[in-house]
Amino acid sequence: MVDKLLGSSPGIVNFGIFFGLAVLLLFVILGFVTMAILAERKVLGFMQGRYGPNYVGGKWGLLQSVADVLKLLVKEDLIPKAADRPLFIIAPVIAFAPSFTVMATIPLTDRLQFADLNIGILYYVAISGLTIIGMLMAGWASNNKYSLLGGMRAAAQMISYEIPLVMSVLGVILLSGSLNLNQIVETQSNHGWFILWQPIAFIVFFIAATAELNRVPFDLAEAENELVAGFHTEYSGFRWAMFMLAEYVYMFAMAALITLIFLGGWLPLPFLEFIPGAVWFSLKFSLVVFILIWFRATFPRIRADQLMEFAWKVLLPIALANIFLTALIKEFLNVF
């Protein structure tokens, strides 16, 4: 019966293949999140003169993140009595689903990619923007003033910094002539990494990406000394874990994007071509993640008004000027 069904409906086979690949991608992401949380706690501990996790899983605390996840899974799932129950339940899903979806278009090597789209960058920007809805929905549905303020801050911040983020990458698109991430990496193989051709765009993109991730010093949406925990104040257990999972998945995606767009992706350094591309991608990717963790240990949180002014009065003009400068370079030098 199964063979007959599969034989007459090849769509079911395709669905099974794609479902299996999606599960594989999910396990890869969960593995990264588990190790990223552990790495962040160990790096922060080292920079602050502490040990960090050193008990569960040996002296390195290798199983501490696993223990934390298990603890969250068995915690009671509380829903405030005055909350908007349907919106409260669905908000974490809306916040997490786009973060998982965008990962399918990010190539990890020249041969390892789940979906090769010609509009890869545009797809990422469009889909990742849906997470804003989940955060704002969580703040509104909680019926808590701190949650609502956190949701409004998150929406304002992510929309504001989305603009310089996109504007900064337009210079790379002008030079490469493509929105396809594989094509952008291929262009760098012929002309050098874009961090050399677009240093201003790289700085703007990195700062805007940090703000998009709601990480220090731009974690105003979750400022514990002002808003308790921001838009997810009323969440607990598995639903709270989904918000944290979305944050770290986006860190994975954004670090991968920076690696692909500005650091040459899997391209090797000169005279080191014998090292596999996957190793190069991992090294560059890990460096970006380390810098994001380093920022958390180093910078203080800025004020909300400074956050918004910095996006509109500093990053946006610089990004626009970089587009103009890039257009001049492409027109008169004809290097690309």
Short mmCIF file of C-alpha atoms in Angstrom, two decimals:
data_model
loop_
_atom_site.label_atom_id
_atom_site.label_comp_id
_atom_site.label_asym_id
_atom_site.label_seq_id
_atom_site.Cartn_x
_atom_site.Cartn_y
_atom_site.Cartn_z
CA MET A 1 0.00 0.00 0.00
CA VAL A 2 2.80 2.39 0.90
CA ASP A 3 4.75 1.55 -2.27
CA LYS A 4 1.64 2.04 -4.35
CA LEU A 5 0.95 5.37 -2.70
CA LEU A 6 4.50 6.57 -3.22
CA GLY A 7 4.55 5.35 -6.78
CA SER A 8 1.39 7.20 -7.71
CA SER A 9 2.19 10.35 -5.73
CA PRO A 10 5.83 11.42 -6.13
CA GLY A 11 4.93 14.61 -4.25
CA ILE A 12 4.81 12.60 -1.04
CA VAL A 13 8.39 11.43 -1.60
CA ASN A 14 9.51 15.01 -2.16
CA PHE A 15 7.66 16.09 0.96
CA GLY A 16 9.40 13.38 2.96
CA ILE A 17 12.81 14.45 1.66
CA PHE A 18 12.22 18.09 2.46
CA PHE A 19 10.80 17.21 5.86
CA GLY A 20 13.89 15.14 6.63
CA LEU A 21 16.18 17.99 5.57
CA ALA A 22 14.19 20.40 7.73
CA VAL A 23 14.61 18.10 10.73
CA LEU A 24 18.35 17.85 10.01
CA LEU A 25 18.62 21.64 9.83
CA LEU A 26 16.71 21.94 13.09
CA PHE A 27 19.16 19.61 14.85
CA VAL A 28 22.11 21.58 13.45
CA ILE A 29 20.59 24.81 14.76
CA LEU A 30 19.78 23.30 18.17
CA GLY A 31 23.34 22.02 18.41
CA PHE A 32 24.68 25.50 17.65
CA VAL A 33 22.35 27.14 20.18
CA THR A 34 23.42 24.69 22.87
CA MET A 35 27.12 25.29 22.25
CA ALA A 36 26.66 29.06 21.73
CA ILE A 37 25.01 29.46 25.13
CA LEU A 38 27.80 27.48 26.77
CA ALA A 39 30.49 29.42 24.87
CA GLU A 40 28.89 32.74 25.80
CA ARG A 41 28.79 31.86 29.49
CA LYS A 42 32.39 30.63 29.47
CA VAL A 43 33.70 33.65 27.55
CA LEU A 44 31.79 36.07 29.78
CA GLY A 45 33.09 34.25 32.83
CA PHE A 46 36.68 34.47 31.55
CA MET A 47 36.38 38.19 30.76
CA GLN A 48 34.80 38.95 34.13
CA GLY A 49 37.19 36.86 36.20
CA ARG A 50 34.70 34.05 36.92
CA TYR A 51 34.70 30.32 36.21
CA GLY A 52 31.43 30.06 34.34
CA PRO A 53 29.75 26.61 34.09
CA ASN A 54 32.13 24.08 35.67
CA TYR A 55 30.03 21.35 37.25
CA VAL A 56 27.45 19.71 34.95
CA GLY A 57 29.37 17.76 32.32
CA GLY A 58 32.83 18.02 33.89
CA LYS A 59 35.05 20.99 34.65
CA TRP A 60 34.06 22.65 31.35
CA GLY A 61 30.36 22.39 32.10
CA LEU A 62 29.68 20.85 28.69
CA LEU A 63 26.19 19.66 29.65
CA GLN A 64 25.08 22.80 31.46
CA SER A 65 23.06 24.10 28.48
CA VAL A 66 21.38 20.72 28.09
CA ALA A 67 20.44 20.76 31.78
CA ASP A 68 19.04 24.28 31.43
CA VAL A 69 16.91 23.25 28.45
CA LEU A 70 15.54 20.24 30.33
CA LYS A 71 14.73 22.50 33.27
CA LEU A 72 12.77 24.84 31.00
CA LEU A 73 10.85 21.97 29.41
CA VAL A 74 9.55 20.71 32.77
CA LYS A 75 8.68 24.15 34.14
CA GLU A 76 5.04 25.07 34.51
CA ASP A 77 3.59 26.95 31.55
CA LEU A 78 1.86 29.96 33.11
CA ILE A 79 -0.59 32.20 31.28
CA PRO A 80 -1.75 35.37 33.08
CA LYS A 81 -5.46 35.46 33.79
CA ALA A 82 -5.94 38.84 32.11
CA ALA A 83 -3.83 37.97 29.04
CA ASP A 84 -5.22 37.62 25.53
CA ARG A 85 -4.87 33.84 25.52
CA PRO A 86 -4.82 33.05 21.75
CA LEU A 87 -2.32 35.81 20.95
CA PHE A 88 -0.24 34.97 24.03
CA ILE A 89 0.08 31.35 22.90
CA ILE A 90 0.89 32.02 19.24
CA ALA A 91 3.33 34.94 19.75
CA PRO A 92 6.42 32.76 20.53
CA VAL A 93 5.73 30.67 17.41
CA ILE A 94 5.52 33.77 15.20
CA ALA A 95 8.75 35.05 16.73
CA PHE A 96 10.64 31.78 16.22
CA ALA A 97 9.34 30.45 12.89
CA PRO A 98 10.96 33.15 10.67
CA SER A 99 14.34 32.63 12.34
CA PHE A 100 14.27 28.97 11.38
CA THR A 101 12.93 29.68 7.88
CA VAL A 102 15.70 32.09 6.87
CA MET A 103 18.37 29.50 7.70
CA ALA A 104 17.34 27.40 4.70
CA THR A 105 18.78 29.94 2.23
CA ILE A 106 22.17 30.45 3.89
CA PRO A 107 24.97 28.40 2.25
CA LEU A 108 27.45 26.92 4.69
CA THR A 109 29.79 25.78 1.90
CA ASP A 110 29.64 25.84 -1.89
CA ARG A 111 27.86 22.47 -1.75
CA LEU A 112 25.90 22.62 1.50
CA GLN A 113 22.77 24.72 1.16
CA PHE A 114 19.14 23.75 1.59
CA ALA A 115 17.65 26.33 -0.83
CA ASP A 116 19.61 28.38 -3.34
CA LEU A 117 17.56 31.51 -4.09
CA ASN A 118 18.53 34.25 -6.51
CA ILE A 119 17.10 36.77 -4.03
CA GLY A 120 18.74 35.30 -0.93
CA ILE A 121 19.46 38.62 0.82
CA LEU A 122 16.01 40.03 0.04
CA TYR A 123 14.42 36.82 1.31
CA TYR A 124 16.32 37.07 4.58
CA VAL A 125 15.33 40.70 5.17
CA ALA A 126 11.68 40.08 4.30
CA ILE A 127 11.19 36.92 6.37
CA SER A 128 13.20 38.02 9.41
CA GLY A 129 11.05 41.15 9.65
CA LEU A 130 8.07 38.97 10.61
CA THR A 131 9.66 38.32 14.01
CA ILE A 132 8.79 41.90 14.95
CA ILE A 133 5.11 40.94 14.84
CA GLY A 134 5.67 38.12 17.33
CA MET A 135 7.51 40.38 19.78
CA LEU A 136 4.92 43.15 19.60
CA MET A 137 2.14 40.59 19.88
CA ALA A 138 3.75 39.08 22.99
CA GLY A 139 3.99 42.49 24.65
CA TRP A 140 0.37 43.36 23.85
CA ALA A 141 -1.14 39.97 24.72
CA SER A 142 0.56 39.82 28.14
CA ASN A 143 -1.57 42.72 29.41
CA ASN A 144 1.46 44.00 31.31
CA LYS A 145 2.78 47.54 31.02
CA TYR A 146 6.41 46.42 31.10
CA SER A 147 5.76 43.82 28.40
CA LEU A 148 3.94 46.35 26.23
CA LEU A 149 6.79 48.87 26.55
CA GLY A 150 9.27 46.12 25.71
CA GLY A 151 7.28 45.08 22.64
CA MET A 152 7.02 48.68 21.42
CA ARG A 153 10.75 49.20 21.97
CA ALA A 154 11.55 45.99 20.10
CA ALA A 155 9.37 46.98 17.14
CA ALA A 156 10.75 50.52 16.94
CA GLN A 157 14.33 49.33 17.26
CA MET A 158 14.15 46.51 14.73
CA ILE A 159 12.30 48.60 12.13
CA SER A 160 14.73 51.51 12.57
CA TYR A 161 17.90 49.45 12.29
CA GLU A 162 16.52 47.35 9.43
CA ILE A 163 16.91 50.38 7.16
CA PRO A 164 20.67 51.03 7.63
CA LEU A 165 21.19 47.25 7.59
CA VAL A 166 19.68 46.98 4.11
CA MET A 167 21.26 50.23 2.91
CA SER A 168 24.73 49.08 3.95
CA VAL A 169 24.50 45.87 1.98
CA LEU A 170 23.38 47.68 -1.19
CA GLY A 171 27.02 48.57 -1.88
CA VAL A 172 27.90 44.88 -1.96
CA ILE A 173 24.95 44.21 -4.24
CA LEU A 174 26.10 46.98 -6.59
CA LEU A 175 29.58 45.49 -6.86
CA SER A 176 28.54 41.86 -7.15
CA GLY A 177 25.47 42.53 -9.31
CA SER A 178 23.45 39.90 -7.51
CA LEU A 179 21.27 39.18 -4.48
CA ASN A 180 22.37 35.54 -4.53
CA LEU A 181 24.67 34.69 -1.63
CA ASN A 182 26.63 32.13 -3.65
CA GLN A 183 27.23 34.70 -6.38
CA ILE A 184 28.41 37.24 -3.81
CA VAL A 185 30.97 34.75 -2.49
CA GLU A 186 32.06 33.92 -6.05
CA THR A 187 32.62 37.63 -6.76
CA GLN A 188 34.91 37.81 -3.74
CA SER A 189 36.94 34.90 -5.08
CA ASN A 190 37.82 37.06 -8.10
CA HIS A 191 38.21 40.50 -6.52
CA GLY A 192 38.95 39.95 -2.81
CA TRP A 193 36.79 40.02 0.29
CA PHE A 194 34.20 42.78 0.44
CA ILE A 195 35.41 43.86 3.87
CA LEU A 196 38.33 45.41 1.95
CA TRP A 197 36.14 47.02 -0.71
CA GLN A 198 33.31 47.96 1.63
CA PRO A 199 34.79 48.68 5.09
CA ILE A 200 32.20 51.39 5.83
CA ALA A 201 29.36 49.05 4.86
CA PHE A 202 30.85 46.33 7.06
CA ILE A 203 30.93 48.58 10.13
CA VAL A 204 27.39 49.84 9.56
CA PHE A 205 26.11 46.33 8.87
CA PHE A 206 27.77 44.90 11.98
CA ILE A 207 26.38 47.61 14.26
CA ALA A 208 22.89 47.37 12.75
CA ALA A 209 23.02 43.57 12.96
CA THR A 210 23.87 43.76 16.67
CA ALA A 211 20.84 46.01 17.18
CA GLU A 212 18.66 43.65 15.15
CA LEU A 213 19.71 40.82 17.44
CA ASN A 214 18.67 42.82 20.53
CA ARG A 215 22.10 42.23 22.02
CA VAL A 216 24.22 44.48 24.21
CA PRO A 217 24.56 47.45 23.93
CA PHE A 218 21.23 47.52 22.07
CA ASP A 219 19.17 45.27 24.36
CA LEU A 220 16.68 48.01 25.28
CA ALA A 221 13.72 45.71 24.59
CA GLU A 222 14.84 43.40 27.42
CA ALA A 223 16.36 45.93 29.84
CA GLU A 224 15.93 44.11 33.16
CA ASN A 225 16.57 47.19 35.29
CA GLU A 226 13.74 49.03 33.50
CA LEU A 227 11.29 46.49 32.08
CA VAL A 228 11.85 43.34 34.20
CA ALA A 229 12.40 41.27 31.03
CA GLY A 230 10.65 43.26 28.35
CA PHE A 231 8.17 41.72 25.93
CA HIS A 232 8.56 38.21 27.42
CA THR A 233 8.18 39.19 31.08
CA GLU A 234 5.04 37.07 31.54
CA TYR A 235 6.36 34.03 29.68
CA SER A 236 7.77 30.90 31.30
CA GLY A 237 8.86 27.40 30.44
CA PHE A 238 8.85 26.31 26.83
CA ARG A 239 7.28 29.50 25.45
CA TRP A 240 10.01 31.63 27.03
CA ALA A 241 12.59 29.21 25.63
CA MET A 242 11.22 29.81 22.12
CA PHE A 243 12.02 33.52 22.38
CA MET A 244 15.56 32.74 23.52
CA LEU A 245 15.90 30.13 20.79
CA ALA A 246 14.87 32.69 18.16
CA GLU A 247 17.49 35.13 19.46
CA TYR A 248 20.33 32.62 19.16
CA VAL A 249 19.15 31.28 15.81
CA TYR A 250 19.23 34.84 14.48
CA MET A 251 22.73 35.18 15.89
CA PHE A 252 23.66 32.07 13.87
CA ALA A 253 22.03 33.51 10.74
CA MET A 254 23.48 37.00 11.12
CA ALA A 255 27.00 35.72 11.82
CA ALA A 256 26.70 33.50 8.74
CA LEU A 257 25.51 36.46 6.64
CA ILE A 258 28.44 38.63 7.76
CA THR A 259 30.80 35.77 6.93
CA LEU A 260 29.31 35.31 3.47
CA ILE A 261 28.86 38.94 2.48
CA PHE A 262 32.05 40.52 3.85
CA LEU A 263 34.51 37.77 4.82
CA GLY A 264 34.46 35.61 1.72
CA GLY A 265 32.39 32.79 3.14
CA TRP A 266 34.26 29.52 2.64
CA LEU A 267 37.05 31.10 0.56
CA PRO A 268 40.55 30.39 1.93
CA LEU A 269 43.40 32.77 2.59
CA PRO A 270 46.18 32.80 -0.05
CA PHE A 271 48.51 29.78 0.03
CA LEU A 272 46.17 27.94 2.42
CA GLU A 273 43.85 26.48 -0.20
CA PHE A 274 44.50 22.95 1.07
CA ILE A 275 42.30 23.65 4.12
CA PRO A 276 38.66 22.70 3.33
CA GLY A 277 36.13 25.46 2.75
CA ALA A 278 33.93 24.24 5.60
CA VAL A 279 36.81 24.82 8.02
CA TRP A 280 37.33 28.37 6.75
CA PHE A 281 33.64 29.16 7.06
CA SER A 282 33.58 27.77 10.60
CA LEU A 283 36.62 29.81 11.64
CA LYS A 284 35.26 33.08 10.25
CA PHE A 285 31.80 32.37 11.60
CA SER A 286 33.18 31.58 15.06
CA LEU A 287 35.16 34.83 15.05
CA VAL A 288 32.00 36.85 14.36
CA VAL A 289 30.11 35.04 17.13
CA PHE A 290 32.99 35.65 19.52
CA ILE A 291 32.92 39.39 18.76
CA LEU A 292 29.18 39.50 19.47
CA ILE A 293 29.82 37.83 22.84
CA TRP A 294 32.75 40.17 23.45
CA PHE A 295 30.42 43.16 22.94
CA ARG A 296 28.12 41.82 25.65
CA ALA A 297 30.97 41.65 28.13
CA THR A 298 32.34 45.08 27.25
CA PHE A 299 29.75 47.71 26.39
CA PRO A 300 27.17 49.34 28.68
CA ARG A 301 23.56 49.63 27.59
CA ILE A 302 22.73 52.92 25.89
CA ARG A 303 19.60 55.02 26.45
CA ALA A 304 16.51 54.54 24.32
CA ASP A 305 16.68 58.04 22.79
CA GLN A 306 20.37 57.53 21.95
CA LEU A 307 19.50 54.22 20.33
CA MET A 308 16.97 55.77 17.94
CA GLU A 309 19.04 58.86 17.17
CA PHE A 310 22.06 56.71 16.36
CA ALA A 311 20.08 54.75 13.75
CA TRP A 312 18.48 57.72 11.99
CA LYS A 313 21.12 60.43 12.41
CA VAL A 314 24.36 58.44 12.18
CA LEU A 315 24.04 55.00 10.58
CA LEU A 316 21.50 55.90 7.89
CA PRO A 317 23.42 58.92 6.49
CA ILE A 318 26.66 56.94 6.51
CA ALA A 319 24.97 54.03 4.68
CA LEU A 320 23.55 56.39 2.06
CA ALA A 321 26.92 58.05 1.57
CA ASN A 322 28.51 54.62 1.14
CA ILE A 323 26.04 53.76 -1.64
CA PHE A 324 26.94 56.97 -3.47
CA LEU A 325 30.67 56.32 -3.04
CA THR A 326 30.31 52.71 -4.22
CA ALA A 327 28.43 53.82 -7.32
CA LEU A 328 31.26 56.23 -8.17
CA ILE A 329 33.88 53.53 -7.67
CA LYS A 330 31.99 51.07 -9.86
CA GLU A 331 31.41 53.68 -12.58
CA PHE A 332 34.90 55.17 -12.85
CA LEU A 333 37.21 52.31 -11.84
CA ASN A 334 35.34 49.52 -13.63
CA VAL A 335 37.03 46.95 -11.41
CA PHE A 336 33.97 44.73 -11.12
#
